[in-house]
Short mmCIF file of C-alpha atoms and ligand atoms in Angstrom, two decimals:
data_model
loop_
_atom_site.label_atom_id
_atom_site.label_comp_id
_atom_site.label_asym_id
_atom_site.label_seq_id
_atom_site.Cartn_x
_atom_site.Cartn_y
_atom_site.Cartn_z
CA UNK A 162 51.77 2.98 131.52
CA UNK A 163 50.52 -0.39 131.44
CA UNK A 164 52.62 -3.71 132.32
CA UNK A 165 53.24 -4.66 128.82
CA UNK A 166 54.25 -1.01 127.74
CA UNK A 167 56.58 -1.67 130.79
CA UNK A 168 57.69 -4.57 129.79
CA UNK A 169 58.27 -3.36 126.47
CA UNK A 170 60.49 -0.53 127.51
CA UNK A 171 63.14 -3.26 128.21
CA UNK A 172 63.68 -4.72 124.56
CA UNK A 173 63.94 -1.79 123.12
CA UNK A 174 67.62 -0.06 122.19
CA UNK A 175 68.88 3.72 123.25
CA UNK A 176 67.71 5.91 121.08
CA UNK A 177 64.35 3.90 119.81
CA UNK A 178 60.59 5.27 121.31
CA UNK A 179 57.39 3.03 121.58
CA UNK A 180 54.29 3.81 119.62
CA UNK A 181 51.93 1.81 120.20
CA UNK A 182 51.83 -2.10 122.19
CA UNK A 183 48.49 -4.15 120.94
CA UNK A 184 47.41 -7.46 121.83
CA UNK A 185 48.33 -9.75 119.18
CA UNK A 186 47.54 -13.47 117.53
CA UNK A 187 44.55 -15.82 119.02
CA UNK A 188 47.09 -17.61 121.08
CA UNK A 189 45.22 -19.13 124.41
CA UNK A 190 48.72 -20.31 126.43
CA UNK A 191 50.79 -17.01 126.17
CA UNK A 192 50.00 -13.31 126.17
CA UNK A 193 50.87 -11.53 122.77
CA UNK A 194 51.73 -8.41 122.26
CA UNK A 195 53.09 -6.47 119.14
CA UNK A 196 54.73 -3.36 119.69
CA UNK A 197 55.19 -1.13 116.95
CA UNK A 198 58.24 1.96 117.28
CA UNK A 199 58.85 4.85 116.54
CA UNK A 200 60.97 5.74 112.73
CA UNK A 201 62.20 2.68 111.13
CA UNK A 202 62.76 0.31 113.90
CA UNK A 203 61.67 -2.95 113.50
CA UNK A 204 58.23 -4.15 114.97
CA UNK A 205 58.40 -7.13 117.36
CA UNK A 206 56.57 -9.43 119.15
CA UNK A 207 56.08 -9.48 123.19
CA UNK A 208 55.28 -12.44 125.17
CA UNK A 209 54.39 -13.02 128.55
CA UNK A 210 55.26 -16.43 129.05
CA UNK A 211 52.28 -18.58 130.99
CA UNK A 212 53.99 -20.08 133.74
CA UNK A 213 51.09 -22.14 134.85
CA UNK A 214 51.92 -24.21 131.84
CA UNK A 215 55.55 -23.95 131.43
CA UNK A 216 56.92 -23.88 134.88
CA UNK A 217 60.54 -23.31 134.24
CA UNK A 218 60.18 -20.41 131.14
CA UNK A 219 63.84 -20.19 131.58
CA UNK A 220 64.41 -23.47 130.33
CA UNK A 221 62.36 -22.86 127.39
CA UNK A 222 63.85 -20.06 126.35
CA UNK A 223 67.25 -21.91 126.73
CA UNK A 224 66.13 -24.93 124.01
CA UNK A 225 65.27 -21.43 121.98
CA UNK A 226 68.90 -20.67 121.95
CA UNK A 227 70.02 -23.24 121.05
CA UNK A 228 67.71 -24.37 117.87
CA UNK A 229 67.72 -20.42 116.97
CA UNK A 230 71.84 -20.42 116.93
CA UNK A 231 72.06 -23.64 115.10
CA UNK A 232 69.34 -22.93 112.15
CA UNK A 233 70.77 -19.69 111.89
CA UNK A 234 74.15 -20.90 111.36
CA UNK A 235 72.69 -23.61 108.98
CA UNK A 236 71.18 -20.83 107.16
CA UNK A 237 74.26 -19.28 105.59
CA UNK A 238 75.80 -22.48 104.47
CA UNK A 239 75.31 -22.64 100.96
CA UNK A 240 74.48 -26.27 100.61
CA UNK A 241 71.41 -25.99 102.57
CA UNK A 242 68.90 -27.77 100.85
CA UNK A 243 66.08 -25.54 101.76
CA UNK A 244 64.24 -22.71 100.28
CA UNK A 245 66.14 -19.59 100.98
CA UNK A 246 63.42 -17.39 102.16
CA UNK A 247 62.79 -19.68 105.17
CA UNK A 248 62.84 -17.43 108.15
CA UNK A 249 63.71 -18.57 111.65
CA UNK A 250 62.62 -16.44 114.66
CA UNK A 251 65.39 -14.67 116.53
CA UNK A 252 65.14 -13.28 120.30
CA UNK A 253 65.61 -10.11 120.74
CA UNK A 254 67.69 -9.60 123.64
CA UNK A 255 67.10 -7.32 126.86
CA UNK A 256 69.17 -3.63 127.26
CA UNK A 257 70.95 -5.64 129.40
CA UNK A 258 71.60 -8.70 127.13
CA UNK A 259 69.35 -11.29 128.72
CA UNK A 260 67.02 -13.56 126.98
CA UNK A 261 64.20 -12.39 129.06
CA UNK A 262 62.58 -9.60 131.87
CA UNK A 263 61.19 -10.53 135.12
CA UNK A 264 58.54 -7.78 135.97
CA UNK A 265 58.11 -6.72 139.50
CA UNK A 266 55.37 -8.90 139.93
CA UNK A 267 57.10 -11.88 138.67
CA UNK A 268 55.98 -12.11 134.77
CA UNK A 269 57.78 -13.13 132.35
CA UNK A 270 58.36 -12.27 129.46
CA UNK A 271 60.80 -12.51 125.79
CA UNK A 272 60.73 -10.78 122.36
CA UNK A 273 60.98 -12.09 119.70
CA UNK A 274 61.19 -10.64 115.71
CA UNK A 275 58.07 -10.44 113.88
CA UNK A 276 57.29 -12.22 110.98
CA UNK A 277 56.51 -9.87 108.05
CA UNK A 278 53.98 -10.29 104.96
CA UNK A 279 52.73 -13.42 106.61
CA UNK A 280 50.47 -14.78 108.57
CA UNK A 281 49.63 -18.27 110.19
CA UNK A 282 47.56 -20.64 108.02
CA UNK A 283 43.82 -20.96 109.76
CA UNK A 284 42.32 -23.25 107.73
CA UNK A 285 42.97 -25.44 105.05
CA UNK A 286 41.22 -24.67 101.90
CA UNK A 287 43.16 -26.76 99.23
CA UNK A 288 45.54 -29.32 99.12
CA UNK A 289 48.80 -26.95 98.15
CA UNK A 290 47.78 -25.71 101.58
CA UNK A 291 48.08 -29.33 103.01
CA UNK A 292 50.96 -29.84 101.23
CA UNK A 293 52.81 -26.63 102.96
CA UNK A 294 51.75 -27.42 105.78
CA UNK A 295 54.37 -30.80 105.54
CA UNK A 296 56.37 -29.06 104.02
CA UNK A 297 56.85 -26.73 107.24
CA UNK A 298 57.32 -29.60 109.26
CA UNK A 299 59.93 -31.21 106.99
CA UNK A 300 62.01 -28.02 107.05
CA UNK A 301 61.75 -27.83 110.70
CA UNK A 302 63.32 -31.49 111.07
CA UNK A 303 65.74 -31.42 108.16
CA UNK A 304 67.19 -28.54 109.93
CA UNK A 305 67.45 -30.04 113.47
CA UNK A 306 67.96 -33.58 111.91
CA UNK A 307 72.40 -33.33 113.33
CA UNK A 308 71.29 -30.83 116.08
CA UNK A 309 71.95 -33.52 119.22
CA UNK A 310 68.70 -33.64 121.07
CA UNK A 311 70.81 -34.14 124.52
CA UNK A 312 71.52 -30.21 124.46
CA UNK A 313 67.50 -29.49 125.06
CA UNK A 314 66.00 -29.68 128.13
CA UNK A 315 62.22 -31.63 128.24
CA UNK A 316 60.16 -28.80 129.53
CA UNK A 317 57.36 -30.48 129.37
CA UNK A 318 57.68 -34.07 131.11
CA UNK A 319 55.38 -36.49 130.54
CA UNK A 320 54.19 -34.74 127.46
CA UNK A 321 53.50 -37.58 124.46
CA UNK A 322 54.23 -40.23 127.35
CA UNK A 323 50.48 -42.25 127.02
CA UNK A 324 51.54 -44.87 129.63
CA UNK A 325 51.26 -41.44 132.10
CA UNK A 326 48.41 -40.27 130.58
CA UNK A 327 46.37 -43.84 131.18
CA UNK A 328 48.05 -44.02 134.62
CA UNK A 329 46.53 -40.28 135.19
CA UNK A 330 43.31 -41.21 133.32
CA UNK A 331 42.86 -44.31 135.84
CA UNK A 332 43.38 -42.43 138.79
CA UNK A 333 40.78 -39.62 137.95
CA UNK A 334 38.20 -42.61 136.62
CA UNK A 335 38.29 -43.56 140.72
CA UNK A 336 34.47 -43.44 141.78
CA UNK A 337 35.36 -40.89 143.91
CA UNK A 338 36.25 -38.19 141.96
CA UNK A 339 33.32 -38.93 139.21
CA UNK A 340 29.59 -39.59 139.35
CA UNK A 341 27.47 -42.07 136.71
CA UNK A 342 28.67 -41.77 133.18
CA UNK A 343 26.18 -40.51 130.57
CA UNK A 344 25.88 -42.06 126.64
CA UNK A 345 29.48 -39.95 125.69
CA UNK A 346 31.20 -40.96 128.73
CA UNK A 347 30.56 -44.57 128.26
CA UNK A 348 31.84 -44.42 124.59
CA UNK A 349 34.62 -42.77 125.59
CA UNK A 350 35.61 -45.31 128.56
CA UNK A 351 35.16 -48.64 126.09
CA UNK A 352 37.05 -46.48 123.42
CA UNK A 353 40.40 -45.91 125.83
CA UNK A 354 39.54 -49.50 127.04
CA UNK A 355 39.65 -51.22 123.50
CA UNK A 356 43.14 -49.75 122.84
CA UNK A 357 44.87 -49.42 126.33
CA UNK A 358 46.72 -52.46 124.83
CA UNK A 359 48.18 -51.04 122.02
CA UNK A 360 48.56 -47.55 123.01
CA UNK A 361 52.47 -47.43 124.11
CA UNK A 362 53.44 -48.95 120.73
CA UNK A 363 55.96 -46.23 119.81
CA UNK A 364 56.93 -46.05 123.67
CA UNK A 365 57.50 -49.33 123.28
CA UNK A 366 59.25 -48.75 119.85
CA UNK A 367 61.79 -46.17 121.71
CA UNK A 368 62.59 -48.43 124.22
CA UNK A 369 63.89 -51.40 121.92
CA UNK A 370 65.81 -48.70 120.12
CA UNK A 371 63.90 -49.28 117.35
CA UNK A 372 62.66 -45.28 117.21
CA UNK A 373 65.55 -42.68 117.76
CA UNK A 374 64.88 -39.89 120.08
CA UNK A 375 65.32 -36.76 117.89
CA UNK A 376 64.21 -33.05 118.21
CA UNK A 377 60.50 -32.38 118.00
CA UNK A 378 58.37 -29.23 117.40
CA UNK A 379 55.95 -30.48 119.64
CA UNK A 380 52.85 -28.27 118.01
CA UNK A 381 52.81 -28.81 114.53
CA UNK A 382 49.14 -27.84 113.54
CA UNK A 383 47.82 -25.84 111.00
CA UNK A 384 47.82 -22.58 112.76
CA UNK A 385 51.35 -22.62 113.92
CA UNK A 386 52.46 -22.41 110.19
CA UNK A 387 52.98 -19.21 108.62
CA UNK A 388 52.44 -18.86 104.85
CA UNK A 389 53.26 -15.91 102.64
CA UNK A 390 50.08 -13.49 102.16
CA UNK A 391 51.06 -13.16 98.61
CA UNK A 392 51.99 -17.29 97.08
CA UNK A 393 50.49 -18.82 100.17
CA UNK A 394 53.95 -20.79 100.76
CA UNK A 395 55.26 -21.52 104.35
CA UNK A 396 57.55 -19.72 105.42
CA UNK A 397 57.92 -20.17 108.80
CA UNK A 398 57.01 -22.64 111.59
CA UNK A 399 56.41 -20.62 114.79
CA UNK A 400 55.19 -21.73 118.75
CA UNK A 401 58.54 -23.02 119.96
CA UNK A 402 57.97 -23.12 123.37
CA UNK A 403 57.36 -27.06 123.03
CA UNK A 404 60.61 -27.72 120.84
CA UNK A 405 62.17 -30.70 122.98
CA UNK A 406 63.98 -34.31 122.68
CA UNK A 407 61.43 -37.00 121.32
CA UNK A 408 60.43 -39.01 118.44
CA UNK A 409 59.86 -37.55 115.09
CA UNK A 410 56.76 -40.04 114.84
CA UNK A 411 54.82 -37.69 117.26
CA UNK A 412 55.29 -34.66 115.17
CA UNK A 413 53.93 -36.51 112.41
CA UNK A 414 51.17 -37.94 113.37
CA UNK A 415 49.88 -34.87 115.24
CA UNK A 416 50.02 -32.39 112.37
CA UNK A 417 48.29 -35.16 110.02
CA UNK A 418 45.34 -35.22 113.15
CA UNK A 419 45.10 -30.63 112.32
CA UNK A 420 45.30 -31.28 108.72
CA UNK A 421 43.15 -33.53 107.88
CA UNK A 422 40.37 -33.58 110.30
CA UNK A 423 37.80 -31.76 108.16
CA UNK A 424 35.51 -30.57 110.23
CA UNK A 425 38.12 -29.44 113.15
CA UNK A 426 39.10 -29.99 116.53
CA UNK A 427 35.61 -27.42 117.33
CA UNK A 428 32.57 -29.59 115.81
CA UNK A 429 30.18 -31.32 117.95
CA UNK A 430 29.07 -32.94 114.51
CA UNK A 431 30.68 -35.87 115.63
CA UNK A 432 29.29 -38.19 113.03
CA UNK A 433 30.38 -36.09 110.16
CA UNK A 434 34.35 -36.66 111.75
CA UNK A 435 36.41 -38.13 108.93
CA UNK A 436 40.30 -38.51 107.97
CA UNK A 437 40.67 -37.15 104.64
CA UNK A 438 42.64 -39.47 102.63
CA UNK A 439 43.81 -36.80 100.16
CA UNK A 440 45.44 -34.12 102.99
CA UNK A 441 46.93 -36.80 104.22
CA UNK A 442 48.61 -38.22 100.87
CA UNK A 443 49.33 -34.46 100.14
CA UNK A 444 50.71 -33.59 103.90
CA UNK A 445 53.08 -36.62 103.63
CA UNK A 446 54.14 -36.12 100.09
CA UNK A 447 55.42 -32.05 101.75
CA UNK A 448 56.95 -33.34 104.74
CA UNK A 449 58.80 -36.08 102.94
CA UNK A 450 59.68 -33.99 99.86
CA UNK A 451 61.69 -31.55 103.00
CA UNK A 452 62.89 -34.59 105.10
CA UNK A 453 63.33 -37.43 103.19
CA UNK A 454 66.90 -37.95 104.59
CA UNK A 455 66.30 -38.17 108.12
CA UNK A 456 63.22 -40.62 107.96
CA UNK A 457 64.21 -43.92 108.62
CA UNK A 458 62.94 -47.19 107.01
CA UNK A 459 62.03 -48.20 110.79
CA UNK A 460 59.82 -44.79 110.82
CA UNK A 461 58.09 -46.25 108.20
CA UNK A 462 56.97 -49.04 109.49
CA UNK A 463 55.40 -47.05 112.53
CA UNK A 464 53.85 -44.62 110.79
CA UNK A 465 50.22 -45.67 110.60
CA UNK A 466 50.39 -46.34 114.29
CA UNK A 467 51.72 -42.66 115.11
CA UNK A 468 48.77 -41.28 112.91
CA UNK A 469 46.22 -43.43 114.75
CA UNK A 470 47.84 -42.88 118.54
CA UNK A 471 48.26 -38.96 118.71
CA UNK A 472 44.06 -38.06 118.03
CA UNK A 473 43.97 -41.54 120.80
CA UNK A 474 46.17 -39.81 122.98
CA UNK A 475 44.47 -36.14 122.51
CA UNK A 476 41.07 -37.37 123.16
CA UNK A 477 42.04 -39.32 126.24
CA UNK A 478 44.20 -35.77 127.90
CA UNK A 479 40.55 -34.41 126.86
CA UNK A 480 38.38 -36.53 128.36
CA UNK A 481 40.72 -37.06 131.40
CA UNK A 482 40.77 -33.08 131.97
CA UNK A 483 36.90 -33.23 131.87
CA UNK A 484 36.63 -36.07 134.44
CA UNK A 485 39.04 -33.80 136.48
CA UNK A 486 37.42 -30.40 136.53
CA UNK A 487 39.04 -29.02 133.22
CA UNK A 488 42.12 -28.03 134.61
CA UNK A 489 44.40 -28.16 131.56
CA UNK A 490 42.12 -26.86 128.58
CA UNK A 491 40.24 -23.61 128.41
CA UNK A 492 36.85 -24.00 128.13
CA UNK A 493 33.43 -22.77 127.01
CA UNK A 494 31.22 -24.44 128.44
CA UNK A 495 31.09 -27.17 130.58
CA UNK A 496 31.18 -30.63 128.12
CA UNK A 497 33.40 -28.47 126.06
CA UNK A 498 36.41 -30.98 126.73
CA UNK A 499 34.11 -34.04 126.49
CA UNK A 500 33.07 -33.23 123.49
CA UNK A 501 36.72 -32.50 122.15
CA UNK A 502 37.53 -35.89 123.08
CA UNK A 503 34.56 -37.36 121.30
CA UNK A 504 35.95 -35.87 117.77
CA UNK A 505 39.51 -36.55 118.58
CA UNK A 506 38.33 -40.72 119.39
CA UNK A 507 35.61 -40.46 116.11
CA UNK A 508 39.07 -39.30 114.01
CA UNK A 509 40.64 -41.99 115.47
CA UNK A 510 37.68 -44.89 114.52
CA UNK A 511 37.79 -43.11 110.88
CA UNK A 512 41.85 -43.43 111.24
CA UNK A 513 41.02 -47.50 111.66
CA UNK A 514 38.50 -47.95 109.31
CA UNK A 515 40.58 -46.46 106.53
CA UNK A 516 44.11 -48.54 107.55
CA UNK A 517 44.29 -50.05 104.30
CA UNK A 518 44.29 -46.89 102.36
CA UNK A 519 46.49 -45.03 104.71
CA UNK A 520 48.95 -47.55 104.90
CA UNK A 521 48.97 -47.50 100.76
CA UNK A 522 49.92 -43.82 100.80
CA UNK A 523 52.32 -44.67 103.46
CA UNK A 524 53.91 -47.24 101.30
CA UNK A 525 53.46 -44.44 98.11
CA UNK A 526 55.10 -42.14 100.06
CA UNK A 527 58.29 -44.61 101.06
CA UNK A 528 59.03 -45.86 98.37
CA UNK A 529 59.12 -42.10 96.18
CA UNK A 530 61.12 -41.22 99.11
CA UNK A 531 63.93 -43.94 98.17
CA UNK A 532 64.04 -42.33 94.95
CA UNK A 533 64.69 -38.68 96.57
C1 GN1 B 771 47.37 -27.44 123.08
O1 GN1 B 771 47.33 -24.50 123.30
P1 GN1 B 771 47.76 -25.03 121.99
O2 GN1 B 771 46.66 -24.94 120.98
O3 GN1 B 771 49.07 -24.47 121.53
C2 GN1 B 771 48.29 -28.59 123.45
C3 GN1 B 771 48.55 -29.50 122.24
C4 GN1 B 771 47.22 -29.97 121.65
C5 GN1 B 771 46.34 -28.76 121.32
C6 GN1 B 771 44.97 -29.23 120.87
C7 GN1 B 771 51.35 -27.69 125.51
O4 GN1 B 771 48.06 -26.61 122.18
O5 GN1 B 771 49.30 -30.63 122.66
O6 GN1 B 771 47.45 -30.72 120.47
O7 GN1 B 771 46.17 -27.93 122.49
N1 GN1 B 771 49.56 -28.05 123.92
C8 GN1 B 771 50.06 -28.35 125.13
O8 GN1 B 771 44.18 -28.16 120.53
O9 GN1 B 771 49.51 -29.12 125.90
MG1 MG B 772 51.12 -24.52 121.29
#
């Protein structure tokens, strides 16, 4: 029997048989399983849990709980303003009623129920697919909008924080860890350079109180969304190993840098990188028409930064994991993460040279939210 069957065998009730346990999903952080039984038990998805990444699993599975319980319980009050065939994930429990199993040599791993008659959204092809994606997003933060972020743990410190992420990119720029930069490399060091300045504006923002921390998904992009295989609407949002305490504004501005980067996060087309104007109008216009409530007017007013700082702060972790060896990022070949960071920084310079007509959809997008 192999580990996962194994680990399998300790989900599953008295009574209930395995038939078969296949990998699962294109996720590159977790192992996925899905384990199909026996009769008519339900199928359901096994995870070992990388620990490289997430160091205390048992923390994240604790901020699981908790959002689980509380969207559940949301979800049979009748005044909840959502669609009704939202699903949330639940964890399926241990025989022995834990959250997780250890395996003998120390994996770890969690079940959780599988998501039926959907699947998660690769690619955009139109803008109702923009639009859902938003939407998803919305839902998630309507529903954890009066959910005190206090209760979750932050299992990933440091994680949106870009004053750490300059501090680590200086220390790895040190002449001893790095050799003579080539044409990319230089763009990419005047690039940081030319915005170091302005990069912890919504740090700065949280610290004047003028951003409240709330509860974030942490991964919004497009492939963490599942949509219906028959009407193609979201149904669920699903990765929530990165749910933790932060500003909404993140959230945000990272799905808008997966939605409406045409070309993706893959291309080495750099020149063809461009912010579409109309995914982002149509992302917005989902997300706000879901959580309209809990958007403040002080959100607002830092919107345009958020959407310009997360592809900044992406392409810096990139390019500061490529100066260091590529310790974070799977790669595929060796400028792989260089080359990342180049689109994520072009996104960035289309992000600037299109303020005007971002911050008009912004202002669209406000002011049809004060009629909501
Ligand atoms: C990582 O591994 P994945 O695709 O879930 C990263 C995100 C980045 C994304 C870019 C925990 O997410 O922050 O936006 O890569 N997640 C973590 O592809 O660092
Ligand atoms: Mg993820």
């Amino acid at each position: 029997m192999s580990i996962s069957e194994q680990a399998a065998e300790n989900f599953i009730r008295q009574f209930e048989t395995i038939d078969t346990v296949e990998e699962h999903g294109r996720g590159v952080i977790h192992d996925t399983y899905l384990v199909r039984l026996s009769g008519q038990a339900d199928s359901f998805i096994l995870q070992r849990i990388n620990t490289q990444v997430f160091k205390q699993p048992e923390l994240i599975m604790q901020n699981l709980g908790v959002v689980c319980e509380h969207v559940h319980d949301l979800k049979k009050r009748a005044d909840l303003r959502i669609d009704s065939d939202w699903i949330m994930l639940h964890i399926i429990p241990t025989r022995d009623n834990r959250d997780f199993f250890i395996d003998p040599e120390g994996g770890f791993w969690r079940a959780l129920s599988f998501i039926h008659g959907a699947k998660p959204l690769e690619k955009i092809t139109d803008l109702d697919n923009a639009r859902e994606v938003g939407r998803a997003l919305g839902i998630f933060h309507h529903l954890t909008s009066n959910l005190t972020p206090e209760l979750l743990h932050d299992t990933l410190p440091g994680f949106h924080n870009i004053e750490l992420y300059l501090s680590k990119y200086d220390q790895v720029l040190s002449p001893e860890f790095h050799g003579e930069p080539n044409e990319s490399e230089n763009f990419c060091r005047q690039f940081v350079e030319k915005r170091r300045r302005w990069a912890p504006v919504l740090e700065n923002g949280r610290k004047h109180n003028k951003l409240q921390m709330r509860i974030i998904h942490g991964d919004p992009k497009i492939n963490n969304v599942m949509v219906d295989n028959r009407t193609g609407k979201a149904v669920s949002i699903i990765d929530l190993d990165t749910i933790k305490p932060g500003l909404v504004l993140y959230d945000i501005g990272d799905c808008l840098r997966s939605c409406c980067n045409i070309q993706g996060e893959e291309t080495r087309d750099f020149d063809a990188v461009q912010f579409d104007l109309g995914r982002c109008e149509a992302v917005l216009s989902g997300y706000m028409g879901a959580a309209h409530e809990c958007v403040t007017a002080r959100d607002f007013d830092f919107l345009f930064d958020a959407i310009r700082l997360i592809p900044f702060e992406l392409g810096l972790r990139f390019y500061t994991d490529f100066l260091e060896g590529n310790r974070y990022f799977k790669i595929s070949y060796p400028a792989h993460n260089l080359d990342r960071a180049m689109v994520q920084f072009r996104l960035v310079e289309s992000i600037e040279q299109q303020e005007e007509s971002i911050r008009a959809i912004i202002e669209e997008s406000c002011q049809s939210c004060r009629k909501m």
